[in-house]
Amino acid sequence: MTALGKLLRTTAFRLALAYLLVFATLSTVVLAYVAWHANALIAGQLNATVDAEITGLAEQYRQGGIRKLVAVVDERSNRSSQGSLYLLTTFQGDVLAGNLQAIPGASLAEAGEREIPYQRVGENEVAPYPAVVRVFVLPGGYRLLVGRDTEERERLSAVIANAVQWSLGLVVVLGLAGGVFVARRVLKRLDAMTETSRTIMAGDLSGRLAVTGSDDEFDRLAQATNAMLDRINELMAGLKEVSDNIAHDLKTPLTRLRNRAEAALRTAHGDDEWQAAMEQIIAESEGMIRIFDALLLIARAESGGARGQIGEVDAAEVARGVAELYEPLAEERGASLTVDAPGSIRVLGNRELIGQVVANLVENALNYGASEGRPGEVTVSASASETDARIVVADRGPGIPAQDRPRAMERFVRLDTSRSRPGSGLGLALAAAVARLHGGTLTLEDNAPGLRAVLSLPRAAHAVLAPAETAKLPAPAAAE
């Protein structure tokens, strides 16, 4: 397709043509009305002038008879401009006075108004001129004709018609030029977007649509598309990272599982040894299943697919319930677990997921919140502002350095201080994914000493969530 053909097929050019057609039609109607109104105004003025002169001449005839009328008509004919026409004849058609040389014979037969061609005195070889005349029959059969030359009216009509033609021509030219300009401008932006899209489809996810800064609809489209591409890039990077992490972090438990099975085949002789080996293998398998369940839940949360049973949830009640659930574990480890969540705080979300997040945070606090020589101190609190609810889990342990806190919420990340403890490094990643799913945030802060994990969720009246899916989530596995 040629460049011109491509340009003419654009929506912008077609819209410009549609606007041009509408504007040209309106312009034609307006100019035609102006021309018609101007002609009607001139015709009215001519008729009024002719009526006034006939009335005056008829009065002269009544006062002085035919002699005085002849004298008045002669006087007016001699001093009148070419625009005023007079003719006085007998009933037989003989001219008594006037400035007309030749008119159609039937023009004086009957009284009334009409348009006729005429010739001026002394202009025999010139083409007839147009005129509007009125014939008045006087007593005695005399005919009095009074009229006005309409050449000026015809000239004005021609001027208006010429102006209409030039105006419409100018409108069409400017409209086409504007349509081509707009279409080329739009086509240039669209071609740039298309080229970038082809680059992205070829596999280069770093490509982004250009933003000119004009904040027009193309800029808004480019910004939204770029934000979408950023999110896709993040998801792809996360998918690659998860794949790498799975290959790396699951290799150890799989190797351990295989070694235990081989050791059982080589060394186990009695039922007790076989049972012990099978129990170890089952424990390893359950740990791997928990890791896969946590990964599945994180993936569904980040993709927005984990919105089963969305509804109003009492965040304070969730905090109290989780704290009560972990009180026996805290007592067993000699740690203190206190809760400060009075009243009711309503948020819009999935109760099961929010409860899982709080449980993960409390379990992490119990696991890593103890300092040397002092038992762990864990506090669970819930508070609310006008727009959001905050569930805070705080401990008095060694905490996490500020530079490591963002990385601690990534999947399979385990800091040096936690590598000697059991776990998969998915608890905080799951909590962050669920927070994003609910339009909230998870932040890690310094508790001086210790760590504060703050889960912030929008209140029910301010939450913005997609419609809930009807499918119910599977029971989430406890993240380690």
Short mmCIF file of C-alpha atoms in Angstrom, two decimals:
data_model
loop_
_atom_site.label_atom_id
_atom_site.label_comp_id
_atom_site.label_asym_id
_atom_site.label_seq_id
_atom_site.Cartn_x
_atom_site.Cartn_y
_atom_site.Cartn_z
CA MET A 1 0.00 0.00 0.00
CA THR A 2 1.37 3.43 -0.94
CA ALA A 3 1.93 6.13 1.66
CA LEU A 4 -0.94 8.19 0.21
CA GLY A 5 -3.30 5.22 0.24
CA LYS A 6 -2.34 4.45 3.81
CA LEU A 7 -2.95 8.07 4.74
CA LEU A 8 -6.36 8.19 3.06
CA ARG A 9 -7.47 5.00 4.85
CA THR A 10 -6.76 6.35 8.33
CA THR A 11 -9.64 6.97 10.70
CA ALA A 12 -8.34 10.47 11.42
CA PHE A 13 -8.55 11.43 7.71
CA ARG A 14 -12.04 9.97 7.40
CA LEU A 15 -13.17 11.89 10.46
CA ALA A 16 -11.66 15.05 8.99
CA LEU A 17 -13.59 14.45 5.76
CA ALA A 18 -16.80 13.91 7.72
CA TYR A 19 -16.27 17.17 9.63
CA LEU A 20 -15.42 18.91 6.34
CA LEU A 21 -18.66 17.68 4.75
CA VAL A 22 -20.71 18.84 7.72
CA PHE A 23 -18.97 22.24 7.84
CA ALA A 24 -19.23 22.75 4.07
CA THR A 25 -22.95 21.92 4.17
CA LEU A 26 -23.55 24.35 7.02
CA SER A 27 -21.50 27.03 5.26
CA THR A 28 -23.48 26.56 2.05
CA VAL A 29 -26.78 26.83 3.89
CA VAL A 30 -25.66 29.97 5.75
CA LEU A 31 -24.27 31.69 2.66
CA ALA A 32 -27.34 30.77 0.60
CA TYR A 33 -29.57 32.22 3.29
CA VAL A 34 -27.51 35.42 3.33
CA ALA A 35 -27.74 35.70 -0.46
CA TRP A 36 -31.48 35.06 -0.48
CA HIS A 37 -32.05 37.54 2.34
CA ALA A 38 -29.96 40.22 0.59
CA ASN A 39 -31.88 39.76 -2.69
CA ALA A 40 -35.19 39.88 -0.84
CA LEU A 41 -34.13 43.09 0.93
CA ILE A 42 -33.09 44.76 -2.31
CA ALA A 43 -36.28 43.65 -4.06
CA GLY A 44 -38.34 45.05 -1.21
CA GLN A 45 -36.53 48.38 -1.40
CA LEU A 46 -37.07 48.55 -5.17
CA ASN A 47 -40.78 47.83 -4.84
CA ALA A 48 -41.14 50.39 -2.09
CA THR A 49 -39.40 53.04 -4.21
CA VAL A 50 -41.55 52.28 -7.24
CA ASP A 51 -44.76 52.36 -5.18
CA ALA A 52 -43.82 55.72 -3.70
CA GLU A 53 -43.11 57.27 -7.11
CA ILE A 54 -46.33 55.93 -8.65
CA THR A 55 -48.33 57.29 -5.76
CA GLY A 56 -46.68 60.71 -6.18
CA LEU A 57 -47.20 60.82 -9.96
CA ALA A 58 -50.83 59.72 -9.65
CA GLU A 59 -51.36 62.60 -7.23
CA GLN A 60 -49.80 65.00 -9.75
CA TYR A 61 -52.21 63.70 -12.42
CA ARG A 62 -55.19 64.27 -10.18
CA GLN A 63 -54.07 67.81 -9.42
CA GLY A 64 -53.05 69.03 -12.90
CA GLY A 65 -54.22 66.49 -15.42
CA ILE A 66 -52.22 64.95 -18.20
CA ARG A 67 -50.29 68.11 -19.04
CA LYS A 68 -48.84 68.45 -15.58
CA LEU A 69 -48.08 64.71 -15.42
CA VAL A 70 -46.19 64.94 -18.76
CA ALA A 71 -44.16 67.85 -17.44
CA VAL A 72 -43.32 66.07 -14.19
CA VAL A 73 -42.37 62.84 -15.97
CA ASP A 74 -40.16 64.80 -18.39
CA GLU A 75 -38.50 66.59 -15.51
CA ARG A 76 -37.84 63.40 -13.59
CA SER A 77 -36.65 61.55 -16.70
CA ASN A 78 -34.15 64.30 -17.47
CA ARG A 79 -32.68 64.51 -13.98
CA SER A 80 -32.97 60.88 -12.98
CA SER A 81 -30.05 58.51 -12.89
CA GLN A 82 -30.04 55.43 -15.05
CA GLY A 83 -31.61 53.49 -12.21
CA SER A 84 -35.03 55.25 -12.39
CA LEU A 85 -37.32 54.46 -15.32
CA TYR A 86 -40.38 56.42 -16.47
CA LEU A 87 -42.77 56.10 -19.40
CA LEU A 88 -46.12 57.80 -20.09
CA THR A 89 -48.18 56.70 -23.11
CA THR A 90 -51.67 57.15 -24.52
CA PHE A 91 -54.09 54.28 -24.58
CA GLN A 92 -52.93 53.65 -28.17
CA GLY A 93 -49.29 53.31 -27.07
CA ASP A 94 -47.98 56.68 -28.23
CA VAL A 95 -45.16 57.94 -25.99
CA LEU A 96 -45.85 61.23 -24.29
CA ALA A 97 -42.84 61.34 -21.95
CA GLY A 98 -40.17 59.08 -20.42
CA ASN A 99 -36.64 57.77 -20.70
CA LEU A 100 -37.37 54.32 -22.10
CA GLN A 101 -36.64 53.62 -25.73
CA ALA A 102 -37.88 50.10 -26.36
CA ILE A 103 -39.92 47.76 -24.22
CA PRO A 104 -42.10 44.76 -25.07
CA GLY A 105 -45.50 45.91 -26.37
CA ALA A 106 -47.44 43.67 -24.00
CA SER A 107 -45.75 45.24 -20.97
CA LEU A 108 -48.23 48.18 -20.95
CA ALA A 109 -51.35 46.19 -21.72
CA GLU A 110 -52.31 45.52 -18.13
CA ALA A 111 -51.69 47.21 -14.85
CA GLY A 112 -49.44 45.46 -12.33
CA GLU A 113 -45.86 44.65 -11.43
CA ARG A 114 -43.49 42.69 -13.66
CA GLU A 115 -39.87 42.30 -14.72
CA ILE A 116 -39.06 43.35 -18.28
CA PRO A 117 -36.02 43.93 -20.50
CA TYR A 118 -35.59 47.50 -21.73
CA GLN A 119 -33.27 49.71 -23.68
CA ARG A 120 -32.10 53.11 -22.63
CA VAL A 121 -32.48 56.13 -24.84
CA GLY A 122 -29.58 56.41 -27.29
CA GLU A 123 -28.34 52.83 -26.76
CA ASN A 124 -29.88 50.97 -29.67
CA GLU A 125 -27.00 48.58 -30.15
CA VAL A 126 -26.64 47.62 -26.51
CA ALA A 127 -28.23 44.46 -25.10
CA PRO A 128 -31.41 45.02 -23.09
CA TYR A 129 -31.16 45.71 -19.38
CA PRO A 130 -33.33 44.03 -16.72
CA ALA A 131 -35.82 46.11 -14.76
CA VAL A 132 -38.66 45.81 -12.29
CA VAL A 133 -41.59 48.01 -13.36
CA ARG A 134 -45.12 48.75 -12.30
CA VAL A 135 -47.82 49.87 -14.76
CA PHE A 136 -50.59 52.15 -13.56
CA VAL A 137 -53.68 52.85 -15.77
CA LEU A 138 -54.83 56.47 -15.46
CA PRO A 139 -58.28 57.78 -16.28
CA GLY A 140 -58.59 58.30 -19.99
CA GLY A 141 -56.63 55.16 -20.77
CA TYR A 142 -53.19 56.68 -20.22
CA ARG A 143 -50.50 54.24 -19.10
CA LEU A 144 -47.93 55.29 -16.55
CA LEU A 145 -44.90 53.00 -16.13
CA VAL A 146 -42.45 53.53 -13.27
CA GLY A 147 -39.56 51.16 -12.61
CA ARG A 148 -36.05 50.57 -11.36
CA ASP A 149 -33.09 49.08 -13.11
CA THR A 150 -32.13 45.73 -11.46
CA GLU A 151 -28.66 45.50 -12.92
CA GLU A 152 -27.17 46.38 -9.53
CA ARG A 153 -29.19 43.61 -7.92
CA GLU A 154 -27.98 41.16 -10.51
CA ARG A 155 -24.42 42.35 -10.00
CA LEU A 156 -24.78 41.92 -6.22
CA SER A 157 -26.18 38.42 -6.71
CA ALA A 158 -23.21 37.56 -8.90
CA VAL A 159 -20.81 38.93 -6.28
CA ILE A 160 -22.50 36.88 -3.54
CA ALA A 161 -22.50 33.74 -5.71
CA ASN A 162 -18.82 34.25 -6.48
CA ALA A 163 -18.09 34.72 -2.77
CA VAL A 164 -20.01 31.53 -1.97
CA GLN A 165 -18.01 29.57 -4.53
CA TRP A 166 -14.67 30.90 -3.32
CA SER A 167 -15.65 30.38 0.31
CA LEU A 168 -16.66 26.78 -0.30
CA GLY A 169 -13.51 26.19 -2.33
CA LEU A 170 -11.39 27.66 0.47
CA VAL A 171 -13.22 25.55 3.07
CA VAL A 172 -12.64 22.39 1.04
CA VAL A 173 -8.96 23.15 0.47
CA LEU A 174 -8.29 24.07 4.09
CA GLY A 175 -10.34 21.10 5.28
CA LEU A 176 -8.42 18.67 3.12
CA ALA A 177 -5.12 20.22 4.16
CA GLY A 178 -6.14 20.03 7.81
CA GLY A 179 -7.30 16.45 7.38
CA VAL A 180 -4.01 15.45 5.79
CA PHE A 181 -2.04 17.23 8.53
CA VAL A 182 -4.03 15.63 11.34
CA ALA A 183 -3.98 12.20 9.69
CA ARG A 184 -0.21 12.36 9.12
CA ARG A 185 0.35 13.45 12.73
CA VAL A 186 -1.87 10.67 14.08
CA LEU A 187 -0.40 8.13 11.65
CA LYS A 188 3.10 9.07 12.75
CA ARG A 189 2.25 8.41 16.41
CA LEU A 190 0.48 5.15 15.55
CA ASP A 191 3.35 3.96 13.35
CA ALA A 192 5.77 4.61 16.23
CA MET A 193 3.51 2.64 18.58
CA THR A 194 3.19 -0.17 16.04
CA GLU A 195 6.94 -0.36 15.57
CA THR A 196 7.50 -0.50 19.33
CA SER A 197 4.81 -3.17 19.64
CA ARG A 198 6.53 -5.28 16.99
CA THR A 199 9.80 -4.94 18.88
CA ILE A 200 8.09 -6.11 22.06
CA MET A 201 6.40 -9.01 20.24
CA ALA A 202 9.81 -10.03 18.93
CA GLY A 203 10.85 -10.62 22.53
CA ASP A 204 12.38 -7.31 23.63
CA LEU A 205 10.26 -6.47 26.69
CA SER A 206 12.37 -3.41 27.41
CA GLY A 207 10.68 -1.46 24.60
CA ARG A 208 8.29 1.30 25.68
CA LEU A 209 5.88 3.57 23.82
CA ALA A 210 7.03 7.16 23.42
CA VAL A 211 5.34 9.81 25.60
CA THR A 212 5.48 13.34 24.16
CA GLY A 213 4.33 15.11 27.33
CA SER A 214 1.25 16.66 25.70
CA ASP A 215 -1.03 14.57 27.96
CA ASP A 216 -3.34 13.83 25.03
CA GLU A 217 -5.17 10.55 24.49
CA PHE A 218 -2.11 8.99 22.85
CA ASP A 219 0.06 9.92 25.82
CA ARG A 220 -2.49 8.43 28.21
CA LEU A 221 -2.65 5.26 26.10
CA ALA A 222 1.16 5.08 26.00
CA GLN A 223 1.42 5.57 29.76
CA ALA A 224 -1.16 2.88 30.47
CA THR A 225 0.51 0.49 28.00
CA ASN A 226 3.95 1.19 29.46
CA ALA A 227 2.63 0.52 32.96
CA MET A 228 1.17 -2.75 31.70
CA LEU A 229 4.49 -3.66 30.07
CA ASP A 230 6.32 -2.84 33.29
CA ARG A 231 4.02 -5.18 35.18
CA ILE A 232 4.43 -7.90 32.54
CA ASN A 233 8.19 -7.45 32.71
CA GLU A 234 8.06 -7.79 36.49
CA LEU A 235 5.96 -10.92 36.22
CA MET A 236 8.28 -12.42 33.62
CA ALA A 237 11.31 -11.59 35.74
CA GLY A 238 9.53 -13.07 38.75
CA LEU A 239 8.68 -16.19 36.77
CA LYS A 240 12.32 -16.59 35.74
CA GLU A 241 13.45 -15.96 39.29
CA VAL A 242 10.96 -18.49 40.64
CA SER A 243 12.07 -21.05 38.08
CA ASP A 244 15.70 -20.49 39.01
CA ASN A 245 14.89 -20.57 42.72
CA ILE A 246 12.85 -23.75 42.39
CA ALA A 247 15.66 -25.41 40.47
CA HIS A 248 18.17 -24.30 43.10
CA ASP A 249 16.26 -24.49 46.39
CA LEU A 250 14.32 -27.67 45.69
CA LYS A 251 17.40 -29.51 44.55
CA THR A 252 18.58 -29.90 48.15
CA PRO A 253 15.38 -31.47 49.59
CA LEU A 254 15.02 -33.67 46.50
CA THR A 255 18.61 -34.86 46.88
CA ARG A 256 18.01 -35.41 50.59
CA LEU A 257 14.87 -37.38 49.81
CA ARG A 258 16.72 -39.53 47.30
CA ASN A 259 19.62 -40.14 49.70
CA ARG A 260 17.28 -41.21 52.49
CA ALA A 261 15.54 -43.64 50.16
CA GLU A 262 18.89 -45.09 49.00
CA ALA A 263 20.13 -45.34 52.60
CA ALA A 264 16.98 -47.19 53.59
CA LEU A 265 17.47 -49.65 50.73
CA ARG A 266 21.08 -50.25 51.75
CA THR A 267 20.93 -50.31 55.54
CA ALA A 268 17.38 -50.94 56.72
CA HIS A 269 16.80 -54.53 57.84
CA GLY A 270 13.97 -54.59 60.33
CA ASP A 271 10.46 -53.15 60.35
CA ASP A 272 11.44 -50.42 62.79
CA GLU A 273 14.25 -49.19 60.53
CA TRP A 274 12.02 -49.29 57.48
CA GLN A 275 9.29 -47.35 59.35
CA ALA A 276 11.76 -44.71 60.54
CA ALA A 277 13.10 -44.28 57.00
CA MET A 278 9.59 -43.96 55.55
CA GLU A 279 8.63 -41.40 58.19
CA GLN A 280 11.66 -39.28 57.26
CA ILE A 281 10.82 -39.57 53.57
CA ILE A 282 7.19 -38.58 54.24
CA ALA A 283 8.35 -35.58 56.31
CA GLU A 284 10.61 -34.43 53.48
CA SER A 285 7.76 -34.88 50.98
CA GLU A 286 5.35 -32.87 53.14
CA GLY A 287 7.89 -30.06 53.37
CA MET A 288 8.17 -29.96 49.58
CA ILE A 289 4.38 -30.03 49.20
CA ARG A 290 4.12 -27.05 51.56
CA ILE A 291 6.65 -25.18 49.42
CA PHE A 292 4.69 -25.89 46.23
CA ASP A 293 1.40 -24.92 47.91
CA ALA A 294 2.93 -21.64 49.05
CA LEU A 295 4.30 -20.98 45.56
CA LEU A 296 0.89 -21.70 44.03
CA LEU A 297 -0.84 -19.38 46.47
CA ILE A 298 1.68 -16.58 45.80
CA ALA A 299 1.28 -17.00 42.04
CA ARG A 300 -2.52 -16.88 42.27
CA ALA A 301 -2.40 -13.86 44.55
CA GLU A 302 -0.03 -11.93 42.27
CA SER A 303 -2.11 -12.73 39.18
CA GLY A 304 -5.33 -11.59 40.87
CA GLY A 305 -6.87 -15.04 40.70
CA ALA A 306 -7.00 -15.63 44.48
CA ARG A 307 -10.10 -13.57 45.21
CA GLY A 308 -12.41 -16.29 46.41
CA GLN A 309 -14.93 -15.32 49.10
CA ILE A 310 -14.30 -11.58 48.93
CA GLY A 311 -16.34 -9.75 51.53
CA GLU A 312 -16.15 -7.64 54.65
CA VAL A 313 -13.62 -8.92 57.17
CA ASP A 314 -13.05 -7.80 60.76
CA ALA A 315 -9.28 -7.21 60.81
CA ALA A 316 -9.22 -6.83 64.60
CA GLU A 317 -10.98 -10.16 65.05
CA VAL A 318 -8.50 -11.83 62.68
CA ALA A 319 -5.59 -10.46 64.72
CA ARG A 320 -7.13 -11.68 67.98
CA GLY A 321 -7.89 -15.11 66.52
CA VAL A 322 -4.37 -15.65 65.17
CA ALA A 323 -2.81 -14.50 68.45
CA GLU A 324 -5.01 -16.92 70.38
CA LEU A 325 -4.03 -19.73 67.98
CA TYR A 326 -0.30 -19.15 68.56
CA GLU A 327 -0.44 -18.65 72.33
CA PRO A 328 0.34 -22.35 73.07
CA LEU A 329 3.36 -22.26 70.77
CA ALA A 330 4.60 -19.07 72.41
CA GLU A 331 4.23 -20.62 75.89
CA GLU A 332 6.07 -23.73 74.75
CA ARG A 333 9.01 -21.59 73.60
CA GLY A 334 8.92 -19.39 76.70
CA ALA A 335 7.98 -16.29 74.68
CA SER A 336 5.34 -13.72 75.49
CA LEU A 337 2.57 -13.02 72.97
CA THR A 338 0.33 -10.04 73.61
CA VAL A 339 -2.50 -8.70 71.49
CA ASP A 340 -3.93 -5.19 71.27
CA ALA A 341 -6.86 -5.26 68.85
CA PRO A 342 -9.96 -3.77 70.47
CA GLY A 343 -13.26 -3.16 68.73
CA SER A 344 -14.07 -3.95 65.14
CA ILE A 345 -12.16 -2.83 62.03
CA ARG A 346 -13.90 -3.68 58.76
CA VAL A 347 -11.90 -4.25 55.57
CA LEU A 348 -12.88 -5.72 52.22
CA GLY A 349 -10.97 -8.89 51.40
CA ASN A 350 -10.49 -12.63 51.76
CA ARG A 351 -10.57 -13.65 55.42
CA GLU A 352 -8.60 -16.83 54.82
CA LEU A 353 -5.75 -15.04 53.03
CA ILE A 354 -5.55 -12.21 55.56
CA GLY A 355 -5.49 -14.74 58.37
CA GLN A 356 -2.71 -16.68 56.62
CA VAL A 357 -0.64 -13.48 56.30
CA VAL A 358 -1.02 -12.61 59.99
CA ALA A 359 -0.19 -16.20 60.93
CA ASN A 360 2.98 -16.10 58.81
CA LEU A 361 4.06 -12.83 60.43
CA VAL A 362 3.41 -14.13 63.97
CA GLU A 363 5.24 -17.38 63.24
CA ASN A 364 8.24 -15.49 61.84
CA ALA A 365 8.27 -13.26 64.92
CA LEU A 366 8.25 -16.29 67.21
CA ASN A 367 10.98 -18.00 65.20
CA TYR A 368 13.33 -15.04 64.86
CA GLY A 369 12.21 -12.61 67.58
CA ALA A 370 14.19 -14.06 70.48
CA SER A 371 17.49 -12.47 71.43
CA GLU A 372 20.35 -14.09 73.27
CA GLY A 373 19.65 -14.41 76.98
CA ARG A 374 16.09 -13.12 76.67
CA PRO A 375 12.91 -14.91 75.55
CA GLY A 376 10.96 -13.60 72.61
CA GLU A 377 8.44 -10.77 72.98
CA VAL A 378 5.82 -10.59 70.25
CA THR A 379 3.04 -7.99 70.05
CA VAL A 380 0.09 -8.17 67.67
CA SER A 381 -1.95 -4.97 67.30
CA ALA A 382 -4.68 -3.67 65.03
CA SER A 383 -5.63 -0.04 64.47
CA ALA A 384 -7.51 1.97 61.88
CA SER A 385 -7.55 5.39 60.24
CA GLU A 386 -10.25 6.90 58.08
CA THR A 387 -9.03 5.13 54.94
CA ASP A 388 -7.04 2.05 55.98
CA ALA A 389 -6.54 -0.61 58.64
CA ARG A 390 -3.14 -1.62 60.03
CA ILE A 391 -2.20 -4.98 61.55
CA VAL A 392 1.24 -4.77 63.16
CA VAL A 393 3.31 -7.73 64.34
CA ALA A 394 6.38 -6.60 66.31
CA ASP A 395 9.17 -8.48 68.06
CA ARG A 396 12.30 -7.65 70.08
CA GLY A 397 14.76 -9.80 68.17
CA PRO A 398 17.79 -8.82 66.12
CA GLY A 399 15.59 -7.47 63.32
CA ILE A 400 16.54 -7.05 59.66
CA PRO A 401 18.99 -4.42 58.38
CA ALA A 402 17.28 -1.66 56.42
CA GLN A 403 19.12 -2.51 53.18
CA ASP A 404 17.94 -6.14 53.36
CA ARG A 405 14.24 -5.50 54.09
CA PRO A 406 13.04 -5.17 50.45
CA ARG A 407 14.92 -8.33 49.49
CA ALA A 408 13.50 -10.23 52.47
CA MET A 409 10.02 -10.08 50.84
CA GLU A 410 11.20 -11.85 47.69
CA ARG A 411 10.60 -15.55 47.13
CA PHE A 412 13.14 -18.06 48.43
CA VAL A 413 15.26 -15.30 49.96
CA ARG A 414 16.74 -16.30 53.30
CA LEU A 415 19.09 -13.95 55.07
CA ASP A 416 22.29 -15.15 56.65
CA THR A 417 20.83 -15.09 60.18
CA SER A 418 18.04 -17.50 59.21
CA ARG A 419 19.85 -20.05 57.07
CA SER A 420 20.44 -22.32 60.06
CA ARG A 421 16.71 -22.53 60.78
CA PRO A 422 14.15 -24.59 58.89
CA GLY A 423 12.04 -22.78 56.33
CA SER A 424 11.71 -21.96 52.64
CA GLY A 425 11.82 -18.16 52.55
CA LEU A 426 8.25 -17.83 51.24
CA GLY A 427 6.36 -16.44 54.26
CA LEU A 428 7.04 -12.73 53.68
CA ALA A 429 6.72 -13.14 49.90
CA LEU A 430 3.23 -14.59 50.39
CA ALA A 431 2.31 -11.79 52.80
CA ALA A 432 3.44 -9.11 50.30
CA ALA A 433 1.53 -10.78 47.44
CA VAL A 434 -1.69 -10.95 49.47
CA ALA A 435 -1.29 -7.31 50.53
CA ARG A 436 -0.98 -6.25 46.87
CA LEU A 437 -3.99 -8.37 45.97
CA HIS A 438 -6.11 -6.39 48.46
CA GLY A 439 -4.77 -3.02 47.30
CA GLY A 440 -2.62 -2.70 50.44
CA THR A 441 1.05 -2.85 51.38
CA LEU A 442 3.41 -4.79 53.60
CA THR A 443 6.28 -2.81 55.09
CA LEU A 444 9.11 -3.86 57.39
CA GLU A 445 10.21 -1.28 59.96
CA ASP A 446 12.69 -0.99 62.78
CA ASN A 447 11.20 -1.75 66.22
CA ALA A 448 14.34 -0.53 68.05
CA PRO A 449 15.24 -3.27 68.77
CA GLY A 450 13.51 -5.86 66.64
CA LEU A 451 11.29 -5.82 63.58
CA ARG A 452 7.83 -4.39 62.92
CA ALA A 453 5.86 -5.96 60.08
CA VAL A 454 3.00 -3.61 59.12
CA LEU A 455 0.16 -4.95 56.98
CA SER A 456 -1.90 -2.00 55.68
CA LEU A 457 -5.27 -2.72 54.03
CA PRO A 458 -7.85 -0.24 52.71
CA ARG A 459 -11.05 0.09 54.71
CA ALA A 460 -14.21 -1.45 53.23
CA ALA A 461 -15.53 1.89 51.92
CA HIS A 462 -12.23 2.70 50.15
CA ALA A 463 -11.21 -0.71 48.81
CA VAL A 464 -10.92 -1.18 45.05
CA LEU A 465 -11.05 -4.87 44.12
CA ALA A 466 -12.02 -6.78 41.02
CA PRO A 467 -15.20 -8.88 41.23
CA ALA A 468 -14.62 -11.96 43.34
CA GLU A 469 -14.23 -15.28 41.64
CA THR A 470 -16.73 -17.94 42.55
CA ALA A 471 -14.09 -20.65 42.88
CA LYS A 472 -13.03 -21.23 46.46
CA LEU A 473 -9.33 -21.29 47.20
CA PRO A 474 -7.72 -24.42 48.48
CA ALA A 475 -6.70 -24.29 52.09
CA PRO A 476 -3.41 -22.37 52.10
CA ALA A 477 -0.39 -24.24 53.30
CA ALA A 478 1.56 -22.81 56.20
CA ALA A 479 4.48 -20.87 54.79
CA GLU A 480 7.77 -21.31 56.51
#
